[in-house]
Amino acid sequence: MNKKQITALVASAMAFGGAAQAADVEVTHWWTSGGEAAAVKVFADSFNALGGGDRWIDGAIAGSGGVARPIIASRITGGDPMGATQLNHGRQAEDFIEAGLMLELTDVAQRENWKGFVRPSGLYDSCDYDGKIFCVPVNIHSWQWMWISLPAFQKAGVPAPKDWHEFVAAAPALRNAGIVPLALGNQSWQYGGMFDVLLVGLGGIDTWKRINIDRDADFARGSKMREVWQAFGDARELSVGSNVSEWNEATNLVITHKAGAQIMGDWAQGEFSVAGYTAGNEYDCLPGLGINEVLSTGGDAFYFPATGDADLVRAQKKMASMMVSKDVQVGFNLAKGSLPIRGDVDLSAANLCMKKGLKILDNLDNVIPSGDQLLTQDTLGQMGDLIAEFWEDTSITPAEAQERWADILASAE
Ligand code: GAL
């Protein structure tokens, strides 16, 4: 055997995995609350249990997605990529994909027929870029929930509300009992999220469409949106005394019955699970504020930066496959409070709130299309600033804010 033949033999042995090395995969995400950490543990334990010596190296970033996303982005574009990262479904990774910075997962997706089982199909499509797959959708999260402390209402001597209007009517009794009616963290993404929930909860899908699709500024100045702004003004008063900043601190006020309710995405449910609570006993959930039971289907997806390291690529694809596997989907989503991205899994362990969510999603008329691609970032930014200004400056009346909000919509591109 000459030297050239030996070199060829070594190269082919390496290609067939003879020299494969175990890989450490650093995974960045912003899941740091109790429920979120419990859900991450399902992923990490499942990955480590696959054997082969590959390891999940946890790279949790404290704070909300708004804090984590720029850090994640600068590492990817700055030449210091992690092995895998959480982002939200949608267009957050588009620039990285275009720049060739993301690993393609098409081979895994095709081999395992992701297209056949991922639901709603839009979640699969949001990982598809020019016919190639670049991410793994891991859950369906929806924002449109109100979480209620049943003992808080008992203490106040009033029945637990079944919708937003009953909640507002019961609020004075909560105040008399020393309970803050509405918990909310002092961060603008939380005010904005609540405003959007009030909009679709009180106004229904029709209102949502008139604003986000038709951009109908006259409608925005009219009576339906007046009701939404009025309710947002009520929420501002009802949350006086909440005095926390993180969303999970606000959830904790509900868990400890110091607050009556919180409007927050279904990730809040992970906190109730960690507290050992059962839906229907210590807490209840009202999708669509108990008025218009509609849900959005956002959520989280994992992306895998391209590094050209063959051992890492093998481990990254193994991780992608693990994340969509049936048992992991069930375990992860039960801990997270979200819904699985596949319908072919055993959900007998689903709690009352998950069952409500699944039932709503059965009818696609109840599903709000993803809003973040309809209005531009600029318009959304202006609206978010106004909402935060209104929330923090109680001298601004709902009617004034509504007018300014409609002006922003009128000039939206
Ligand atoms: C969202 C994310 C959820 C949840 C929430 C609060 O962006 O999709 O999984 O973690 O932030 O941290």
Short mmCIF file of C-alpha atoms and ligand atoms in Angstrom, two decimals, residues 30-31 36 69 86 88 141 189 247 267 299-300 336, ligand 1:
data_model
loop_
_atom_site.label_atom_id
_atom_site.label_comp_id
_atom_site.label_asym_id
_atom_site.label_seq_id
_atom_site.Cartn_x
_atom_site.Cartn_y
_atom_site.Cartn_z
CA TRP A 30 -34.06 32.28 27.91
CA TRP A 31 -35.86 29.66 29.94
CA GLU A 36 -39.12 26.75 32.04
CA ARG A 69 -32.18 37.59 21.34
CA GLN A 86 -33.92 28.85 21.01
CA ASN A 88 -39.35 32.12 18.33
CA HIS A 141 -47.43 28.71 22.74
CA TRP A 189 -43.38 43.43 26.41
CA TRP A 247 -43.50 37.75 34.34
CA TRP A 267 -45.84 29.38 29.73
CA GLY A 299 -43.90 29.33 20.09
CA ASP A 300 -40.31 28.28 20.09
CA LYS A 336 -43.63 23.97 29.71
C1 GAL B 1 -41.45 33.51 24.94
C2 GAL B 1 -41.16 32.05 24.70
C3 GAL B 1 -41.78 31.20 25.72
C4 GAL B 1 -41.62 31.72 27.14
C5 GAL B 1 -41.72 33.22 27.25
C6 GAL B 1 -41.30 33.80 28.59
O1 GAL B 1 -40.75 34.28 24.02
O2 GAL B 1 -41.72 31.69 23.46
O3 GAL B 1 -41.25 29.89 25.60
O4 GAL B 1 -40.48 31.23 27.68
O5 GAL B 1 -41.02 33.87 26.24
O6 GAL B 1 -39.96 33.53 28.90
#
